Amino acid sequence: MTHTLPETAPPSPTITSGAADPKVLALLRRRADGLERRAQDKETPSYVGMNMTRKRSLDAGSRAEDASRLRRLQRAYRAVADGLEAGTLPPVLARVTDPKLIERLVHLGPDHAAALAGVCLTNEEFEALRTHAPASLVLGSVKALPVKYGWPRKLLPEQVNGVLAVYREVAPRKPFDHIPVNCQRFVSEARTWEAMNTCGLTTPALAEEAAAALRQLAGTRVDPERAWRDRVAALERDLVGYRVPGFWPTPAPLATHLATLAELRPGLRVLEPQAGKGDLVDALLALEPELHVEVCEQNGRLREVLEAKGYRVIGENSMALSGEWDRVVMNPPFEGLADIGHVQHAYRLLAPGGVLVAVMGNGPFFRQELVARDFRAWLAGVSAEVTSNDPDAFKVSTTGHSTGVQTRTVRIVKPPLG
């Protein structure tokens, strides 16, 4: 397939304050608006209701990166339009109004933008032009360029216009039609080169400067809320395939149920002593945002997620905690009846009149070890309410930490003083 180049590059007016072309502004803003649906589609959670695997996590990460690139380009379009309108663009961007060129500069960034100022001619393209224009002097000068075997020839700046003239002369004969697409570079690179020159980006240094300026403009418009969500999501994806003994994240429906049982109200001090990646705290704050929540977590990777979410981490070993909290909501480790000790210690941390809500494994409720029998007697003594959870509650996890273990919910109200 033969591509065609315009006889001359389309003019791009120099923009000064108050003289921005309304059509250019409208085009850039229309392009920015047009990216919204694509970005939202990439940001839509995938694999909802499915257990996360490493492969699915990598795919979700790829979608997130695509969304991030689209958002950066969207911000760049809007920043250029607003800067043109206000006359506040850096001088290097004063004529950079071509959406396609903006896209390439933004995506490549300052580290790779210099490549846009160069044009290459593959060996296949060179031979095709030589066949149709054997007497061309400019092609003779191109032939003299040093080149490694099989590599494309990088044209000198003074050669590009001459090769363009040769190409336009022979274009009606479709000289590149027989060349595989992956062996064609000249037309697309020459088109970009012309756009760069029209915008005043005539050297690699100017291309790098323009790309850096665009990245900076786009960076000043980052939505902090979206950036925070993206960081948390990335940290959670990194947990997929990472084994943490005793870590079974609380599924969202169960977490919401536990939060409801806690009878929350504004101003309460709440403890999550084995917080994991914060699923229970997420549910608590979704139900009542005006809580004073403190968390404890021994695993460093999980603490990093908690800190990224902005939760107050007060320790690593929950069994060493002291103090009083109005509510304790927890999902302790189940292995080896460890949840028994965690729940009883949490009760000691509960303020008079406080409420403890915990997920526990089934073991403490039927096993015959002394610690399990004593625990059942203790539960009766504190008037605990015990209910069975959905048997499949933990079979799906957003980080792949799923289990088929059967669980129960324990709710205890500590008697008030007096």
Short mmCIF file of C-alpha atoms in Angstrom, two decimals:
data_model
loop_
_atom_site.label_atom_id
_atom_site.label_comp_id
_atom_site.label_asym_id
_atom_site.label_seq_id
_atom_site.Cartn_x
_atom_site.Cartn_y
_atom_site.Cartn_z
CA MET A 1 0.00 0.00 0.00
CA THR A 2 1.44 3.38 -1.01
CA HIS A 3 1.03 6.31 1.33
CA THR A 4 0.88 9.83 0.02
CA LEU A 5 2.36 12.97 1.44
CA PRO A 6 0.89 16.44 0.97
CA GLU A 7 2.75 18.62 -1.46
CA THR A 8 3.36 21.07 1.34
CA ALA A 9 2.85 20.76 5.06
CA PRO A 10 -0.36 22.41 6.29
CA PRO A 11 0.25 25.84 7.80
CA SER A 12 0.14 26.23 11.57
CA PRO A 13 -0.24 29.84 12.66
CA THR A 14 1.94 31.29 15.37
CA ILE A 15 -0.26 31.71 18.41
CA THR A 16 0.06 34.80 20.56
CA SER A 17 -2.03 35.88 23.51
CA GLY A 18 -5.56 36.62 22.39
CA ALA A 19 -4.95 35.29 18.85
CA ALA A 20 -5.59 31.57 19.31
CA ASP A 21 -7.42 29.97 16.39
CA PRO A 22 -10.86 28.89 17.70
CA LYS A 23 -10.82 25.90 15.35
CA VAL A 24 -7.54 24.69 16.82
CA LEU A 25 -8.86 25.08 20.36
CA ALA A 26 -12.06 23.25 19.49
CA LEU A 27 -10.14 20.42 17.81
CA LEU A 28 -7.83 19.87 20.78
CA ARG A 29 -10.69 19.93 23.28
CA ARG A 30 -12.76 17.62 21.10
CA ARG A 31 -9.85 15.18 20.96
CA ALA A 32 -9.51 15.37 24.76
CA ASP A 33 -13.21 14.71 25.27
CA GLY A 34 -13.05 11.84 22.80
CA LEU A 35 -10.49 10.06 24.98
CA GLU A 36 -12.81 9.99 27.99
CA ARG A 37 -14.79 6.90 27.03
CA ARG A 38 -11.65 5.00 26.02
CA ALA A 39 -9.98 5.85 29.33
CA GLN A 40 -13.07 4.90 31.33
CA ASP A 41 -13.27 1.59 29.50
CA LYS A 42 -9.67 0.81 30.45
CA GLU A 43 -10.32 1.90 34.04
CA THR A 44 -13.38 -0.32 34.44
CA PRO A 45 -12.43 -3.19 36.79
CA SER A 46 -11.96 -6.42 34.90
CA TYR A 47 -12.52 -9.95 36.19
CA VAL A 48 -15.20 -8.82 38.65
CA GLY A 49 -16.45 -11.83 40.60
CA MET A 50 -13.51 -13.95 39.44
CA ASN A 51 -10.53 -15.10 41.47
CA MET A 52 -7.49 -13.05 40.51
CA THR A 53 -4.56 -14.92 38.97
CA ARG A 54 -1.13 -13.71 37.95
CA LYS A 55 -2.15 -13.68 34.29
CA ARG A 56 -5.29 -11.71 35.02
CA SER A 57 -3.33 -9.33 37.22
CA LEU A 58 -0.84 -8.64 34.43
CA ASP A 59 -3.72 -7.97 32.04
CA ALA A 60 -5.34 -5.62 34.56
CA GLY A 61 -2.01 -3.84 34.99
CA SER A 62 -1.67 -3.44 31.22
CA ARG A 63 -5.15 -1.94 31.04
CA ALA A 64 -4.27 0.44 33.86
CA GLU A 65 -1.12 1.57 32.02
CA ASP A 66 -3.17 2.15 28.86
CA ALA A 67 -5.64 4.24 30.87
CA SER A 68 -2.79 6.24 32.39
CA ARG A 69 -1.37 7.01 28.92
CA LEU A 70 -4.79 8.08 27.64
CA ARG A 71 -5.32 10.33 30.66
CA ARG A 72 -1.88 11.92 30.19
CA LEU A 73 -2.64 12.65 26.53
CA GLN A 74 -6.06 14.00 27.48
CA ARG A 75 -4.47 16.37 30.00
CA ALA A 76 -1.89 17.46 27.42
CA TYR A 77 -4.56 18.31 24.82
CA ARG A 78 -6.46 20.39 27.35
CA ALA A 79 -3.32 22.06 28.68
CA VAL A 80 -2.22 23.10 25.18
CA ALA A 81 -5.70 24.41 24.34
CA ASP A 82 -5.93 26.39 27.56
CA GLY A 83 -2.38 27.69 27.19
CA LEU A 84 -3.01 28.78 23.60
CA GLU A 85 -6.16 30.58 24.65
CA ALA A 86 -4.48 32.32 27.57
CA GLY A 87 -1.19 32.96 25.78
CA THR A 88 0.75 31.15 28.51
CA LEU A 89 2.32 28.26 26.59
CA PRO A 90 6.11 27.87 26.72
CA PRO A 91 7.62 29.31 23.51
CA VAL A 92 8.70 25.86 22.30
CA LEU A 93 5.02 24.81 22.19
CA ALA A 94 3.64 27.99 20.63
CA ARG A 95 3.03 26.28 17.26
CA VAL A 96 2.60 22.68 18.41
CA THR A 97 -1.10 22.33 17.58
CA ASP A 98 -1.21 19.09 15.55
CA PRO A 99 -3.00 16.50 17.75
CA LYS A 100 -1.06 13.59 16.24
CA LEU A 101 2.26 15.30 16.90
CA ILE A 102 1.22 16.15 20.45
CA GLU A 103 0.30 12.50 20.96
CA ARG A 104 3.67 11.26 19.77
CA LEU A 105 5.61 13.80 21.84
CA VAL A 106 3.62 12.99 24.97
CA HIS A 107 3.91 9.22 24.60
CA LEU A 108 7.60 9.21 23.72
CA GLY A 109 8.55 11.71 26.40
CA PRO A 110 11.77 13.74 26.50
CA ASP A 111 13.99 10.64 26.58
CA HIS A 112 12.88 9.43 23.14
CA ALA A 113 11.38 12.45 21.39
CA ALA A 114 14.63 13.22 19.57
CA ALA A 115 13.86 10.32 17.23
CA LEU A 116 10.98 12.35 15.77
CA ALA A 117 13.46 14.81 14.31
CA GLY A 118 15.05 12.10 12.16
CA VAL A 119 13.95 10.28 9.02
CA CYS A 120 15.10 6.83 7.95
CA LEU A 121 14.94 5.08 4.59
CA THR A 122 14.92 1.29 4.69
CA ASN A 123 16.99 -0.64 2.18
CA GLU A 124 13.80 -1.85 0.48
CA GLU A 125 12.51 1.72 0.15
CA PHE A 126 15.87 2.96 -1.10
CA GLU A 127 16.08 0.28 -3.79
CA ALA A 128 12.48 0.97 -4.87
CA LEU A 129 13.19 4.69 -5.30
CA ARG A 130 16.45 3.92 -7.15
CA THR A 131 14.55 1.67 -9.54
CA HIS A 132 12.11 4.45 -10.42
CA ALA A 133 14.62 7.34 -10.32
CA PRO A 134 18.04 5.87 -11.18
CA ALA A 135 19.59 9.23 -12.09
CA SER A 136 18.67 11.00 -8.85
CA LEU A 137 21.63 12.80 -7.37
CA VAL A 138 20.12 12.93 -3.90
CA LEU A 139 19.69 9.15 -3.93
CA GLY A 140 23.32 8.90 -4.93
CA SER A 141 24.27 10.89 -1.84
CA VAL A 142 22.02 8.66 0.27
CA LYS A 143 23.78 5.57 -1.11
CA ALA A 144 27.07 7.00 0.11
CA LEU A 145 25.83 7.10 3.71
CA PRO A 146 27.59 4.62 5.99
CA VAL A 147 25.19 1.87 6.98
CA LYS A 148 25.39 -1.49 8.73
CA TYR A 149 24.23 -4.46 6.69
CA GLY A 150 20.45 -4.64 6.72
CA TRP A 151 19.99 -1.45 8.72
CA PRO A 152 17.99 1.54 7.42
CA ARG A 153 19.77 4.66 6.28
CA LYS A 154 19.33 7.67 8.57
CA LEU A 155 18.98 10.66 6.26
CA LEU A 156 20.86 13.87 6.86
CA PRO A 157 18.57 16.89 7.41
CA GLU A 158 19.59 18.37 4.06
CA GLN A 159 18.70 15.12 2.26
CA VAL A 160 15.13 14.75 3.52
CA ASN A 161 13.53 17.34 1.23
CA GLY A 162 15.37 15.93 -1.77
CA VAL A 163 14.20 12.37 -1.08
CA LEU A 164 10.68 13.71 -0.49
CA ALA A 165 10.77 15.35 -3.91
CA VAL A 166 11.86 12.07 -5.52
CA TYR A 167 9.13 10.17 -3.70
CA ARG A 168 6.41 12.60 -4.73
CA GLU A 169 7.58 12.42 -8.34
CA VAL A 170 7.36 8.62 -8.50
CA ALA A 171 4.42 8.18 -6.07
CA PRO A 172 1.85 7.68 -8.88
CA ARG A 173 3.77 4.50 -9.80
CA LYS A 174 3.28 3.19 -6.24
CA PRO A 175 6.94 2.35 -5.64
CA PHE A 176 6.44 0.90 -2.15
CA ASP A 177 3.43 -1.34 -2.83
CA HIS A 178 5.52 -4.52 -2.91
CA ILE A 179 7.35 -3.73 0.34
CA PRO A 180 6.06 -5.38 3.56
CA VAL A 181 4.58 -2.87 5.99
CA ASN A 182 7.20 -3.68 8.63
CA CYS A 183 9.90 -2.63 6.15
CA GLN A 184 8.36 0.79 5.46
CA ARG A 185 9.44 3.80 7.52
CA PHE A 186 10.04 6.72 5.21
CA VAL A 187 6.50 8.01 4.60
CA SER A 188 5.36 8.06 8.22
CA GLU A 189 8.65 9.47 9.50
CA ALA A 190 8.77 12.11 6.75
CA ARG A 191 5.21 13.15 7.59
CA THR A 192 6.20 13.57 11.24
CA TRP A 193 9.39 15.39 10.23
CA GLU A 194 7.37 17.88 8.18
CA ALA A 195 4.94 18.43 11.04
CA MET A 196 7.87 18.98 13.39
CA ASN A 197 9.44 21.51 11.07
CA THR A 198 6.14 23.32 10.58
CA CYS A 199 5.90 23.65 14.36
CA GLY A 200 9.44 24.94 14.64
CA LEU A 201 10.86 21.74 16.17
CA THR A 202 13.74 21.51 13.74
CA THR A 203 16.34 19.79 15.95
CA PRO A 204 16.42 16.82 18.33
CA ALA A 205 17.04 19.22 21.22
CA LEU A 206 13.87 21.18 20.44
CA ALA A 207 11.89 17.93 20.17
CA GLU A 208 13.13 16.89 23.61
CA GLU A 209 12.31 20.32 25.03
CA ALA A 210 8.79 20.22 23.59
CA ALA A 211 8.16 16.71 24.93
CA ALA A 212 9.40 17.73 28.38
CA ALA A 213 7.17 20.82 28.34
CA LEU A 214 4.12 18.75 27.37
CA ARG A 215 4.83 16.18 30.07
CA GLN A 216 5.18 18.99 32.62
CA LEU A 217 1.91 20.64 31.55
CA ALA A 218 0.10 17.30 31.70
CA GLY A 219 1.64 16.54 35.09
CA THR A 220 0.31 19.73 36.65
CA ARG A 221 -3.24 18.60 35.84
CA VAL A 222 -3.12 15.17 37.46
CA ASP A 223 -6.25 14.40 39.46
CA PRO A 224 -4.92 13.59 42.98
CA GLU A 225 -7.87 11.32 43.74
CA ARG A 226 -7.34 9.28 40.56
CA ALA A 227 -3.57 9.13 41.14
CA TRP A 228 -4.18 7.84 44.66
CA ARG A 229 -6.60 5.16 43.44
CA ASP A 230 -4.16 4.09 40.74
CA ARG A 231 -1.31 3.71 43.25
CA VAL A 232 -3.43 1.64 45.63
CA ALA A 233 -4.66 -0.56 42.78
CA ALA A 234 -1.08 -1.12 41.59
CA LEU A 235 0.06 -2.11 45.08
CA GLU A 236 -2.84 -4.56 45.39
CA ARG A 237 -2.06 -6.08 41.98
CA ASP A 238 1.50 -6.64 43.16
CA LEU A 239 0.13 -8.88 45.92
CA VAL A 240 -1.15 -11.44 43.40
CA GLY A 241 1.08 -14.49 43.65
CA TYR A 242 2.67 -13.21 46.88
CA ARG A 243 2.08 -15.70 49.69
CA VAL A 244 1.26 -14.34 53.13
CA PRO A 245 0.56 -17.00 55.79
CA GLY A 246 -2.90 -16.56 57.27
CA PHE A 247 -3.88 -13.78 54.87
CA TRP A 248 -7.39 -14.27 53.52
CA PRO A 249 -8.78 -10.82 52.57
CA THR A 250 -12.32 -10.14 53.72
CA PRO A 251 -14.66 -10.22 50.69
CA ALA A 252 -16.53 -6.95 50.16
CA PRO A 253 -20.05 -8.31 50.89
CA LEU A 254 -18.91 -9.90 54.15
CA ALA A 255 -16.90 -6.81 55.11
CA THR A 256 -20.00 -4.64 54.67
CA HIS A 257 -22.02 -7.08 56.80
CA LEU A 258 -19.43 -6.94 59.60
CA ALA A 259 -19.36 -3.14 59.46
CA THR A 260 -23.14 -3.06 59.81
CA LEU A 261 -23.01 -5.32 62.87
CA ALA A 262 -20.54 -2.94 64.54
CA GLU A 263 -23.25 -0.26 65.02
CA LEU A 264 -21.02 2.61 63.92
CA ARG A 265 -21.49 6.28 64.63
CA PRO A 266 -19.31 9.37 64.08
CA GLY A 267 -16.32 9.84 66.36
CA LEU A 268 -15.88 6.25 67.51
CA ARG A 269 -12.36 4.86 67.99
CA VAL A 270 -12.11 1.69 65.92
CA LEU A 271 -9.34 -0.92 65.80
CA GLU A 272 -8.65 -3.45 63.04
CA PRO A 273 -5.87 -5.53 64.64
CA GLN A 274 -5.03 -7.76 61.65
CA ALA A 275 -5.84 -5.32 58.86
CA GLY A 276 -4.32 -7.11 55.86
CA LYS A 277 -4.75 -4.77 52.92
CA GLY A 278 -7.58 -2.85 54.56
CA ASP A 279 -10.74 -4.45 53.18
CA LEU A 280 -12.58 -4.24 56.49
CA VAL A 281 -11.49 -0.65 57.04
CA ASP A 282 -12.67 0.22 53.53
CA ALA A 283 -16.12 -1.09 54.45
CA LEU A 284 -16.16 0.65 57.83
CA LEU A 285 -15.34 4.06 56.38
CA ALA A 286 -17.74 3.59 53.49
CA LEU A 287 -20.50 3.11 56.04
CA GLU A 288 -19.34 5.84 58.46
CA PRO A 289 -16.61 8.22 57.22
CA GLU A 290 -16.23 10.05 60.57
CA LEU A 291 -14.51 7.23 62.44
CA HIS A 292 -11.08 7.33 64.09
CA VAL A 293 -9.65 4.08 62.73
CA GLU A 294 -6.33 2.54 63.75
CA VAL A 295 -4.86 -0.61 62.26
CA CYS A 296 -2.18 -3.16 62.99
CA GLU A 297 -0.46 -5.44 60.47
CA GLN A 298 2.72 -7.49 60.72
CA ASN A 299 3.44 -7.97 56.99
CA GLY A 300 5.47 -5.17 55.41
CA ARG A 301 3.90 -5.42 51.94
CA LEU A 302 0.42 -5.24 53.42
CA ARG A 303 1.41 -2.29 55.63
CA GLU A 304 2.54 -0.49 52.49
CA VAL A 305 -0.98 -0.85 51.05
CA LEU A 306 -2.53 0.36 54.30
CA GLU A 307 -0.26 3.40 54.39
CA ALA A 308 -0.99 4.17 50.74
CA LYS A 309 -4.68 4.16 51.62
CA GLY A 310 -3.95 6.69 54.35
CA TYR A 311 -4.79 4.42 57.28
CA ARG A 312 -3.05 4.94 60.63
CA VAL A 313 -0.82 1.94 61.29
CA ILE A 314 -0.04 1.74 65.02
CA GLY A 315 1.91 -1.50 65.21
CA GLU A 316 2.93 -4.82 63.75
CA ASN A 317 2.08 -7.28 66.54
CA SER A 318 -1.58 -7.00 67.50
CA MET A 319 -1.07 -9.24 70.54
CA ALA A 320 1.23 -6.58 72.01
CA LEU A 321 -1.35 -3.80 71.71
CA SER A 322 -2.75 -2.11 74.79
CA GLY A 323 -5.38 0.57 75.21
CA GLU A 324 -9.11 0.84 74.66
CA TRP A 325 -11.23 1.09 71.53
CA ASP A 326 -14.98 1.57 71.13
CA ARG A 327 -15.13 -0.97 68.33
CA VAL A 328 -12.89 -3.82 67.25
CA VAL A 329 -13.66 -5.31 63.84
CA MET A 330 -11.34 -8.08 62.72
CA ASN A 331 -10.49 -10.99 60.45
CA PRO A 332 -7.69 -12.80 62.31
CA PRO A 333 -5.65 -15.76 61.00
CA PHE A 334 -7.47 -19.10 61.42
CA GLU A 335 -4.61 -21.62 61.27
CA GLY A 336 -3.99 -23.71 64.37
CA LEU A 337 -6.92 -22.10 66.21
CA ALA A 338 -4.92 -18.86 66.31
CA ASP A 339 -8.14 -16.89 65.94
CA ILE A 340 -9.16 -17.86 69.49
CA GLY A 341 -6.28 -15.99 71.11
CA HIS A 342 -6.72 -13.01 68.81
CA VAL A 343 -10.42 -12.65 69.58
CA GLN A 344 -9.96 -12.95 73.33
CA HIS A 345 -7.15 -10.40 73.31
CA ALA A 346 -9.30 -8.05 71.21
CA TYR A 347 -12.06 -8.32 73.80
CA ARG A 348 -9.61 -7.12 76.46
CA LEU A 349 -8.91 -4.06 74.29
CA LEU A 350 -12.61 -3.23 74.05
CA ALA A 351 -13.91 -0.26 76.03
CA PRO A 352 -16.91 -0.87 78.30
CA GLY A 353 -20.05 -0.79 76.18
CA GLY A 354 -17.98 -1.46 73.07
CA VAL A 355 -18.70 -3.92 70.27
CA LEU A 356 -16.40 -6.60 68.88
CA VAL A 357 -17.15 -8.18 65.49
CA ALA A 358 -14.88 -10.93 64.19
CA VAL A 359 -14.68 -13.50 61.40
CA MET A 360 -13.50 -16.86 62.70
CA GLY A 361 -12.85 -20.27 61.22
CA ASN A 362 -15.24 -23.13 62.03
CA GLY A 363 -12.61 -25.02 64.05
CA PRO A 364 -13.14 -23.31 67.42
CA PHE A 365 -16.83 -24.25 67.34
CA PHE A 366 -16.51 -28.04 67.01
CA ARG A 367 -12.96 -29.15 67.75
CA GLN A 368 -12.36 -30.96 71.02
CA GLU A 369 -9.00 -29.53 72.07
CA LEU A 370 -9.11 -27.94 75.51
CA VAL A 371 -8.49 -24.47 74.08
CA ALA A 372 -11.50 -24.82 71.77
CA ARG A 373 -13.80 -26.15 74.52
CA ASP A 374 -12.71 -23.37 76.88
CA PHE A 375 -13.30 -20.81 74.15
CA ARG A 376 -16.86 -22.01 73.56
CA ALA A 377 -17.51 -21.69 77.28
CA TRP A 378 -16.00 -18.21 77.24
CA LEU A 379 -18.26 -17.19 74.34
CA ALA A 380 -21.29 -18.29 76.32
CA GLY A 381 -20.05 -16.28 79.29
CA VAL A 382 -19.82 -13.05 77.29
CA SER A 383 -23.18 -13.65 75.56
CA ALA A 384 -21.62 -13.79 72.09
CA GLU A 385 -23.79 -13.95 69.01
CA VAL A 386 -22.44 -16.50 66.50
CA THR A 387 -23.73 -16.90 62.94
CA SER A 388 -22.51 -18.96 59.98
CA ASN A 389 -21.24 -17.16 56.89
CA ASP A 390 -21.78 -18.06 53.24
CA PRO A 391 -19.70 -21.23 52.71
CA ASP A 392 -18.29 -19.76 49.48
CA ALA A 393 -17.53 -16.33 50.98
CA PHE A 394 -13.74 -16.61 50.68
CA LYS A 395 -13.55 -18.51 47.39
CA VAL A 396 -13.00 -15.36 45.31
CA SER A 397 -10.30 -12.79 46.06
CA THR A 398 -9.17 -9.67 44.19
CA THR A 399 -5.56 -10.63 44.97
CA GLY A 400 -5.90 -14.39 44.50
CA HIS A 401 -5.72 -15.18 48.22
CA SER A 402 -8.81 -17.38 48.25
CA THR A 403 -9.79 -20.31 50.41
CA GLY A 404 -12.70 -22.69 50.82
CA VAL A 405 -12.55 -22.59 54.62
CA GLN A 406 -15.92 -22.32 56.36
CA THR A 407 -16.29 -19.32 58.65
CA ARG A 408 -18.54 -17.79 61.26
CA THR A 409 -19.15 -14.27 62.48
CA VAL A 410 -18.87 -13.53 66.19
CA ARG A 411 -20.40 -10.41 67.73
CA ILE A 412 -19.82 -9.48 71.36
CA VAL A 413 -21.04 -6.43 73.28
CA LYS A 414 -18.93 -5.65 76.35
CA PRO A 415 -21.05 -4.67 79.34
CA PRO A 416 -20.86 -0.98 80.30
CA LEU A 417 -19.36 0.06 83.63
CA GLY A 418 -21.74 0.05 86.56
#
